[in-house]
CSV table of C-alpha atoms in Angstrom, one decimal:
chain,number,residue,atom,x,y,z
M,1,MET,CA,0.0,0.0,0.0
M,2,LYS,CA,1.4,3.4,-0.9
M,3,ASN,CA,0.0,5.3,2.0
M,4,ASN,CA,-0.3,4.0,5.5
M,5,ASN,CA,-0.9,7.3,7.3
M,6,TYR,CA,-4.5,7.8,6.2
M,7,ASP,CA,-3.5,10.9,4.3
M,8,PHE,CA,-6.3,10.1,1.9
M,9,TYR,CA,-8.8,11.4,4.5
M,10,THR,CA,-7.1,14.8,4.5
M,11,VAL,CA,-7.5,15.0,0.7
M,12,PHE,CA,-11.1,13.8,0.8
M,13,ALA,CA,-11.9,16.5,3.4
M,14,ASP,CA,-10.4,19.2,1.2
M,15,ILE,CA,-11.7,18.6,-2.3
M,16,SER,CA,-14.2,21.5,-2.4
M,17,HIS,CA,-13.5,24.4,-4.7
M,18,ILE,CA,-15.4,27.4,-6.1
M,19,LYS,CA,-17.7,25.2,-8.3
M,20,TYR,CA,-17.8,22.1,-6.2
M,21,GLN,CA,-18.9,22.4,-2.5
M,22,ILE,CA,-19.0,18.9,-1.1
M,23,GLU,CA,-22.0,19.7,1.2
M,24,LEU,CA,-24.0,20.6,-2.0
M,25,HIS,CA,-23.1,17.3,-3.7
M,26,LYS,CA,-24.4,14.9,-1.1
M,27,GLU,CA,-27.3,13.6,-3.3
M,28,SER,CA,-25.1,13.0,-6.4
M,29,ILE,CA,-22.6,11.1,-4.2
M,30,LYS,CA,-25.4,9.1,-2.7
M,31,ARG,CA,-26.6,8.2,-6.2
M,32,ALA,CA,-23.1,6.9,-6.9
M,33,PHE,CA,-23.5,4.6,-3.9
M,34,LYS,CA,-27.0,3.4,-5.0
M,35,HIS,CA,-25.7,2.6,-8.5
M,36,SER,CA,-22.9,0.6,-7.0
M,37,SER,CA,-25.3,-1.2,-4.7
M,38,GLU,CA,-26.4,-3.3,-7.6
M,39,LEU,CA,-23.6,-5.6,-6.5
M,40,PHE,CA,-25.3,-6.3,-3.2
M,41,LEU,CA,-27.2,-9.5,-2.4
M,42,ASN,CA,-30.9,-9.2,-3.3
M,43,SER,CA,-31.9,-10.5,0.1
M,44,SER,CA,-29.5,-8.3,2.1
M,45,GLY,CA,-32.3,-6.1,3.5
M,46,LEU,CA,-29.9,-3.1,3.9
M,47,ASP,CA,-31.1,0.4,4.3
M,48,ILE,CA,-29.2,1.7,1.2
M,49,ASP,CA,-30.1,5.3,1.8
M,50,SER,CA,-28.8,5.3,5.4
M,51,LEU,CA,-25.7,3.4,4.4
M,52,SER,CA,-24.9,5.8,1.5
M,53,SER,CA,-25.4,8.8,3.8
M,54,SER,CA,-23.0,7.2,6.4
M,55,MET,CA,-20.4,6.6,3.6
M,56,TYR,CA,-20.7,10.2,2.4
M,57,LYS,CA,-20.3,11.5,5.9
M,58,ALA,CA,-17.4,9.2,6.9
M,59,LEU,CA,-15.4,10.0,3.7
M,60,PHE,CA,-16.0,13.7,3.2
M,61,ILE,CA,-17.5,15.3,6.3
M,62,ASP,CA,-16.6,13.6,9.5
M,63,THR,CA,-13.6,11.8,8.1
M,64,ASN,CA,-12.5,8.5,9.5
M,65,SER,CA,-15.5,8.3,11.9
M,66,ASN,CA,-16.8,4.8,11.2
M,67,THR,CA,-15.4,3.9,7.8
M,68,ARG,CA,-14.4,0.4,8.8
M,69,THR,CA,-17.9,-0.4,10.0
M,70,ILE,CA,-19.4,0.8,6.7
M,71,LEU,CA,-16.8,-1.1,4.6
M,72,SER,CA,-17.4,-4.3,6.7
M,73,THR,CA,-21.2,-4.0,6.1
M,74,ILE,CA,-20.6,-3.6,2.4
M,75,PHE,CA,-18.1,-6.5,2.3
M,76,HIS,CA,-20.6,-8.9,4.0
M,77,ASN,CA,-23.4,-8.1,1.7
M,78,LEU,CA,-21.8,-8.4,-1.8
M,79,LYS,CA,-22.8,-11.0,-4.3
M,80,GLU,CA,-20.3,-13.5,-5.4
M,81,PRO,CA,-17.9,-13.1,-7.3
M,82,PHE,CA,-17.9,-9.3,-6.6
M,83,THR,CA,-15.3,-7.9,-4.3
M,84,LEU,CA,-15.1,-4.7,-2.2
M,85,GLU,CA,-12.6,-3.4,-4.8
M,86,ASN,CA,-15.3,-3.8,-7.5
M,87,PHE,CA,-17.8,-1.9,-5.4
M,88,LEU,CA,-15.4,1.0,-4.5
M,89,SER,CA,-14.1,1.3,-8.0
M,90,ASN,CA,-17.7,1.6,-9.4
M,91,TYR,CA,-18.5,4.1,-6.6
M,92,PHE,CA,-15.5,6.3,-7.2
M,93,TYR,CA,-15.7,6.2,-11.0
M,94,ILE,CA,-19.0,8.1,-10.7
M,95,VAL,CA,-17.8,10.5,-7.9
M,96,VAL,CA,-14.5,11.3,-9.7
M,97,ASN,CA,-16.3,11.8,-13.0
M,98,ASP,CA,-18.6,14.4,-11.4
M,99,TYR,CA,-15.6,16.0,-9.7
M,100,ILE,CA,-13.7,16.3,-13.0
M,101,GLU,CA,-16.7,17.9,-14.7
M,102,SER,CA,-16.8,20.6,-12.0
M,103,PHE,CA,-13.5,22.0,-13.3
M,104,TYR,CA,-14.8,22.8,-16.8
M,105,ASN,CA,-13.8,26.4,-17.6
M,106,LEU,CA,-11.5,26.6,-14.6
M,107,ARG,CA,-7.7,26.8,-14.7
M,108,LEU,CA,-5.2,24.5,-13.0
M,109,GLY,CA,-7.7,21.9,-12.0
M,110,TRP,CA,-5.5,18.9,-13.0
M,111,LYS,CA,-3.4,19.1,-9.9
M,112,ARG,CA,-6.4,18.8,-7.6
M,113,ILE,CA,-7.9,16.0,-9.8
M,114,SER,CA,-4.6,14.1,-9.7
M,115,LYS,CA,-4.4,14.5,-5.9
M,116,PHE,CA,-8.0,13.3,-5.5
M,117,THR,CA,-7.5,10.2,-7.8
M,118,ALA,CA,-4.3,9.3,-6.0
M,119,ALA,CA,-6.1,9.5,-2.6
M,120,VAL,CA,-8.9,7.3,-4.0
M,121,GLU,CA,-6.3,4.7,-5.1
M,122,ASP,CA,-4.7,4.8,-1.6
M,123,PHE,CA,-8.1,4.4,0.0
M,124,ILE,CA,-9.0,1.4,-2.1
M,125,ASP,CA,-5.6,-0.2,-1.4
M,126,TRP,CA,-6.1,0.4,2.3
M,127,SER,CA,-9.6,-1.0,2.3
M,128,GLN,CA,-8.2,-4.3,1.0
M,129,SER,CA,-5.8,-4.6,3.9
M,130,ILE,CA,-8.5,-5.1,6.5
M,131,ASP,CA,-9.6,-8.7,7.5
M,132,TYR,CA,-13.4,-8.3,7.5
M,133,ARG,CA,-13.9,-11.9,8.4
M,134,VAL,CA,-12.6,-11.0,11.9
M,135,GLU,CA,-13.4,-7.3,12.2
M,136,ASP,CA,-17.1,-7.1,11.6
M,137,THR,CA,-19.6,-4.5,12.6
M,138,GLN,CA,-20.6,-6.3,15.8
M,139,THR,CA,-17.1,-6.0,17.3
M,140,LEU,CA,-16.2,-2.6,16.1
M,141,LEU,CA,-18.9,-0.8,18.1
M,142,SER,CA,-20.5,-1.3,21.5
M,143,ASP,CA,-24.2,-1.7,21.7
M,144,GLU,CA,-24.6,1.9,22.8
M,145,GLU,CA,-22.4,3.2,20.0
M,146,ARG,CA,-24.4,1.2,17.4
M,147,ALA,CA,-27.6,2.6,18.9
M,148,ILE,CA,-26.4,6.2,18.7
M,149,SER,CA,-24.9,5.8,15.3
M,150,SER,CA,-28.2,4.4,14.0
M,151,LEU,CA,-30.2,7.3,15.5
M,152,GLU,CA,-27.8,9.7,13.9
M,153,MET,CA,-28.6,8.1,10.5
M,154,ILE,CA,-32.3,8.5,11.3
M,155,ARG,CA,-31.7,12.2,12.2
M,156,GLU,CA,-30.0,12.8,8.9
M,157,LYS,CA,-32.9,11.3,7.0
M,158,LYS,CA,-35.4,13.4,9.1
M,159,VAL,CA,-37.4,10.3,9.8
M,160,LYS,CA,-39.6,10.1,12.9
M,161,ILE,CA,-39.3,7.3,15.4
M,162,THR,CA,-41.9,5.8,17.7
M,163,VAL,CA,-41.3,6.0,21.4
M,164,LEU,CA,-43.2,4.2,24.2
M,165,ASN,CA,-43.8,4.7,27.9
M,166,THR,CA,-46.4,3.6,30.4
M,167,TYR,CA,-48.3,5.8,32.9
M,168,GLN,CA,-50.2,4.0,35.6
M,169,GLY,CA,-50.2,1.0,33.3
M,170,VAL,CA,-51.5,2.8,30.2
M,171,PRO,CA,-49.2,2.7,27.1
M,172,ILE,CA,-48.2,6.2,25.9
M,173,GLN,CA,-47.0,6.0,22.4
M,174,TYR,CA,-46.3,8.9,19.9
M,175,LYS,CA,-43.9,9.8,17.1
M,176,ALA,CA,-40.7,11.7,18.0
M,177,SER,CA,-37.9,13.5,16.2
M,178,VAL,CA,-34.2,13.0,16.8
M,179,ILE,CA,-32.9,16.6,17.1
M,180,HIS,CA,-29.2,16.2,18.1
M,181,THR,CA,-26.7,13.5,18.8
M,182,THR,CA,-23.3,13.4,20.5
M,183,ASP,CA,-20.9,10.5,21.2
M,184,SER,CA,-22.9,9.5,24.3
M,185,THR,CA,-26.3,11.2,24.2
M,186,VAL,CA,-29.3,11.7,21.9
M,187,PHE,CA,-31.8,14.5,22.2
M,188,LEU,CA,-35.5,13.9,21.2
M,189,LYS,CA,-38.4,16.2,20.6
M,190,VAL,CA,-41.5,14.3,21.8
M,191,HIS,CA,-45.2,14.9,22.3
M,192,PRO,CA,-45.9,16.8,25.6
M,193,ILE,CA,-47.9,13.8,27.0
M,194,GLN,CA,-44.9,11.5,26.1
M,195,GLU,CA,-42.6,13.9,27.9
M,196,LEU,CA,-44.6,13.8,31.1
M,197,ALA,CA,-44.8,10.0,31.0
M,198,ALA,CA,-41.1,9.6,30.3
M,199,ARG,CA,-40.1,12.0,33.1
M,200,SER,CA,-42.3,10.0,35.4
M,201,GLN,CA,-40.7,6.7,34.4
M,202,LYS,CA,-37.2,8.3,33.9
M,203,ILE,CA,-36.7,6.0,30.9
M,204,ILE,CA,-38.1,5.7,27.4
M,205,TYR,CA,-38.4,2.9,24.9
M,206,ILE,CA,-37.6,3.4,21.2
M,207,LEU,CA,-39.2,0.9,18.8
M,208,ALA,CA,-37.0,-0.5,16.0
M,209,ILE,CA,-37.0,1.2,12.6
M,210,ALA,CA,-34.3,0.8,10.0
M,211,PRO,CA,-31.4,1.1,10.6
M,212,LEU,CA,-32.2,0.3,14.2
M,213,GLU,CA,-32.1,-3.5,14.3
M,214,TYR,CA,-33.6,-3.9,17.8
M,215,ASP,CA,-35.8,-1.9,20.2
M,216,LEU,CA,-34.0,0.3,22.7
M,217,PHE,CA,-34.5,1.8,26.1
M,218,ALA,CA,-32.5,4.6,27.7
M,219,GLN,CA,-32.3,6.7,30.8
M,220,VAL,CA,-34.0,10.1,30.2
M,221,LYS,CA,-34.2,13.6,31.6
M,222,ALA,CA,-35.7,16.8,30.3
M,223,VAL,CA,-33.4,19.6,29.2
M,224,LYS,CA,-33.7,23.0,27.6
M,225,TYR,CA,-32.2,23.3,24.1
M,226,LYS,CA,-32.4,26.4,22.0
M,227,GLY,CA,-35.6,27.5,23.8
M,228,HIS,CA,-37.3,24.1,23.5
M,229,THR,CA,-37.8,21.3,26.0
M,230,LEU,CA,-36.1,18.1,24.8
M,231,LEU,CA,-35.5,14.7,26.3
M,232,GLU,CA,-31.8,13.9,26.8
M,233,LEU,CA,-31.2,10.1,26.4
M,234,LYS,CA,-28.3,8.3,27.9
M,235,GLU,CA,-27.2,4.8,28.8
M,236,PHE,CA,-28.7,3.0,25.9
M,237,ASN,CA,-29.6,-0.7,26.1
M,238,ILE,CA,-30.5,-2.9,23.2
M,239,LEU,CA,-33.4,-5.3,23.6
M,240,LYS,CA,-32.3,-8.3,21.7
M,241,GLY,CA,-35.9,-9.6,21.5
M,242,SER,CA,-38.6,-7.3,20.3
M,243,LEU,CA,-40.1,-5.1,23.0
M,244,PHE,CA,-43.0,-7.0,24.6
M,245,GLN,CA,-46.2,-5.1,23.8
M,246,ARG,CA,-49.1,-6.1,25.9
M,247,GLN,CA,-52.2,-7.2,23.9
M,248,SER,CA,-54.4,-5.6,26.5
M,249,VAL,CA,-54.0,-2.3,28.2
M,250,ARG,CA,-53.3,-2.7,31.9
M,251,VAL,CA,-54.8,0.0,34.2
M,252,GLN,CA,-54.3,0.7,37.8
M,253,PRO,CA,-57.4,1.5,40.0
M,254,LYS,CA,-58.1,5.1,40.8
M,255,SER,CA,-57.9,4.5,44.5
M,256,ASP,CA,-56.7,1.6,46.8
M,257,THR,CA,-58.9,-1.4,46.1
M,258,GLN,CA,-58.9,-4.5,48.2
M,259,VAL,CA,-59.8,-7.8,46.6
M,260,GLN,CA,-60.2,-11.3,47.9
M,261,LEU,CA,-58.5,-14.4,46.7
M,262,ILE,CA,-60.7,-17.4,47.5
M,263,TYR,CA,-59.2,-20.9,47.3
M,264,ASP,CA,-60.7,-24.0,48.9
M,265,LYS,CA,-61.6,-22.7,52.4
M,266,LEU,CA,-59.0,-20.0,52.5
M,267,THR,CA,-59.5,-16.3,51.8
M,268,TYR,CA,-56.7,-13.8,51.3
M,269,LYS,CA,-57.3,-10.0,51.4
M,270,VAL,CA,-54.8,-8.3,49.0
M,271,GLN,CA,-54.4,-5.0,47.2
M,272,LEU,CA,-55.3,-4.8,43.5
M,273,PHE,CA,-52.2,-3.5,41.6
M,274,ASP,CA,-53.5,-3.5,38.0
M,275,ILE,CA,-56.0,-5.2,35.7
M,276,SER,CA,-56.5,-6.0,32.0
M,277,LEU,CA,-58.7,-8.2,29.9
M,278,GLY,CA,-56.1,-10.9,30.1
M,279,GLY,CA,-55.4,-10.8,33.8
M,280,LEU,CA,-54.7,-8.9,37.0
M,281,ALA,CA,-51.9,-8.4,39.5
M,282,VAL,CA,-52.1,-8.0,43.3
M,283,VAL,CA,-49.7,-7.0,46.0
M,284,THR,CA,-49.7,-8.0,49.7
M,285,SER,CA,-47.3,-7.8,52.7
M,286,LYS,CA,-48.1,-11.5,53.5
M,287,ARG,CA,-47.3,-14.6,51.6
M,288,VAL,CA,-50.2,-16.3,49.7
M,289,ASP,CA,-49.9,-20.0,50.2
M,290,ILE,CA,-51.3,-21.1,46.8
M,291,ASP,CA,-49.3,-23.1,44.3
M,292,LYS,CA,-48.5,-21.8,40.8
M,293,PHE,CA,-51.1,-22.7,38.1
M,294,THR,CA,-53.8,-23.3,40.8
M,295,SER,CA,-57.4,-22.3,39.9
M,296,LEU,CA,-59.2,-20.0,42.3
M,297,LYS,CA,-61.8,-17.2,42.5
M,298,ILE,CA,-61.1,-13.5,42.9
M,299,LYS,CA,-63.8,-11.3,44.4
M,300,ILE,CA,-63.8,-7.7,43.2
M,301,PRO,CA,-65.7,-5.1,45.3
M,302,ASP,CA,-68.5,-2.9,44.0
M,303,THR,CA,-66.2,0.2,44.0
M,304,LEU,CA,-64.7,-0.9,40.6
M,305,PHE,CA,-67.8,-2.0,38.6
M,306,ASN,CA,-70.6,-0.6,40.7
M,307,LYS,CA,-71.4,-4.2,41.7
M,308,GLU,CA,-69.5,-7.1,43.2
M,309,VAL,CA,-68.0,-9.4,40.7
M,310,ILE,CA,-66.3,-12.8,41.1
M,311,PHE,CA,-63.7,-13.9,38.5
M,312,ASN,CA,-62.4,-17.4,37.8
M,313,ALA,CA,-58.6,-17.2,37.6
M,314,ILE,CA,-55.3,-19.1,37.6
M,315,ILE,CA,-52.2,-17.9,39.4
M,316,VAL,CA,-49.4,-17.8,36.9
M,317,GLN,CA,-46.5,-15.9,38.5
M,318,SER,CA,-45.3,-14.6,41.8
M,319,SER,CA,-42.5,-12.2,42.7
M,320,HIS,CA,-40.9,-11.6,46.1
M,321,PHE,CA,-39.7,-8.1,47.3
M,322,GLU,CA,-38.2,-6.9,50.5
M,323,ASN,CA,-41.5,-6.1,52.2
M,324,SER,CA,-44.1,-7.4,49.8
M,325,GLU,CA,-45.2,-10.1,47.4
M,326,LYS,CA,-46.8,-9.7,44.0
M,327,TYR,CA,-49.0,-12.2,42.3
M,328,HIS,CA,-50.2,-12.4,38.7
M,329,PHE,CA,-53.4,-14.1,37.6
M,330,LYS,CA,-54.9,-15.1,34.3
M,331,LEU,CA,-58.6,-14.4,34.1
M,332,ASN,CA,-61.2,-16.7,32.6
M,333,LEU,CA,-64.0,-14.3,31.8
M,334,THR,CA,-67.5,-14.9,30.8
M,335,ASN,CA,-68.9,-12.8,27.9
M,336,SER,CA,-70.7,-10.4,30.3
M,337,GLN,CA,-67.6,-10.1,32.5
M,338,GLU,CA,-65.5,-9.3,29.4
M,339,THR,CA,-67.9,-6.5,28.4
M,340,LEU,CA,-68.0,-5.1,31.9
M,341,LEU,CA,-64.2,-5.1,32.3
M,342,SER,CA,-63.7,-3.6,28.8
M,343,ARG,CA,-65.9,-0.7,29.7
M,344,TYR,CA,-64.0,-0.1,32.9
M,345,ILE,CA,-60.6,-0.3,31.2
M,346,ILE,CA,-61.6,2.3,28.6
M,347,LYS,CA,-63.1,4.6,31.2
M,348,ARG,CA,-60.0,4.3,33.4
M,349,GLN,CA,-57.6,4.8,30.5
M,350,ASN,CA,-59.4,8.0,29.5
M,351,GLU,CA,-59.2,9.2,33.1
M,352,ILE,CA,-55.4,8.6,33.2
M,353,ILE,CA,-54.9,10.4,29.9
M,354,GLN,CA,-56.9,13.3,31.2
M,355,GLU,CA,-54.9,13.3,34.4
M,356,LEU,CA,-51.7,13.6,32.3
M,357,LYS,CA,-53.2,16.5,30.2
M,358,LYS,CA,-53.8,18.5,33.4
M,359,TRP,CA,-50.0,18.9,33.7
M,360,LEU,CA,-49.6,20.4,30.2
């Protein structure tokens, strides 16, 4: 390799001239990438637009930022018998051709053209010196770095993401915009109701959208940025499995509600934690001596449904805490009970949303 000091990055960062400002040629350079992407596997599922934007930025704007990661992604998605050299040659043929055309009617352009083409040759030589079989995208970046890098791609594309919180058991889910990113933080502009729910939970979930491969959750706090309130996200965690979305909304009662667990000749008085069409959870300071998967009855007082109701249920999970126990039950509802419970959940959900809106 002719150049092992990465001098090609210096050349790439300084190719602009009076008739060729690199910031104004982003779209033409992205088209060069898309044309070269004909060499990719048909089933690769890559977000070509995001990858081309990242390539443009890494080569010409924020040079040497994550070039190896991008090249590794390209390498692992090429059709046989094509090589990375084939891809980069096609890519730079188009870029260099546009660059040469920009010098028409200008004097002394050949020195700059020669310098640029030499840097391209050095870059392609260097790209072939990397062992991509060992150094792939998963080992180059931490989970947090990959998350922030993906969110930066989303910011550049001006695409909205979907974020999720819960408030008293009710899912709060709106679209949000990525406003700013740093090496360790991301700033989001979210719906006012989402902001309140996120501040209450002190975390926020981000649902996967290309190039995000997985759902995320992050620590959150509200900050002022250029006169606006944004959410500052830190300590990103990738959820390897898709974020569990409950099929039924779970709501917490408006006030403390004591229910009875009835099993055989035993009755336990416990506190209702939340309830949905699929089940309910209770908490108590005393241990409930009922085995897992046991069938029992749960008596709900008239304060919830304006009449006393008895559900058939099965205990499915228990959790032990320092000073309390929590038990989860699956409900076996009759048609009339399902209608009654549905009406209560809708009513309670609306009450919770209205409670949030009072803080706006």
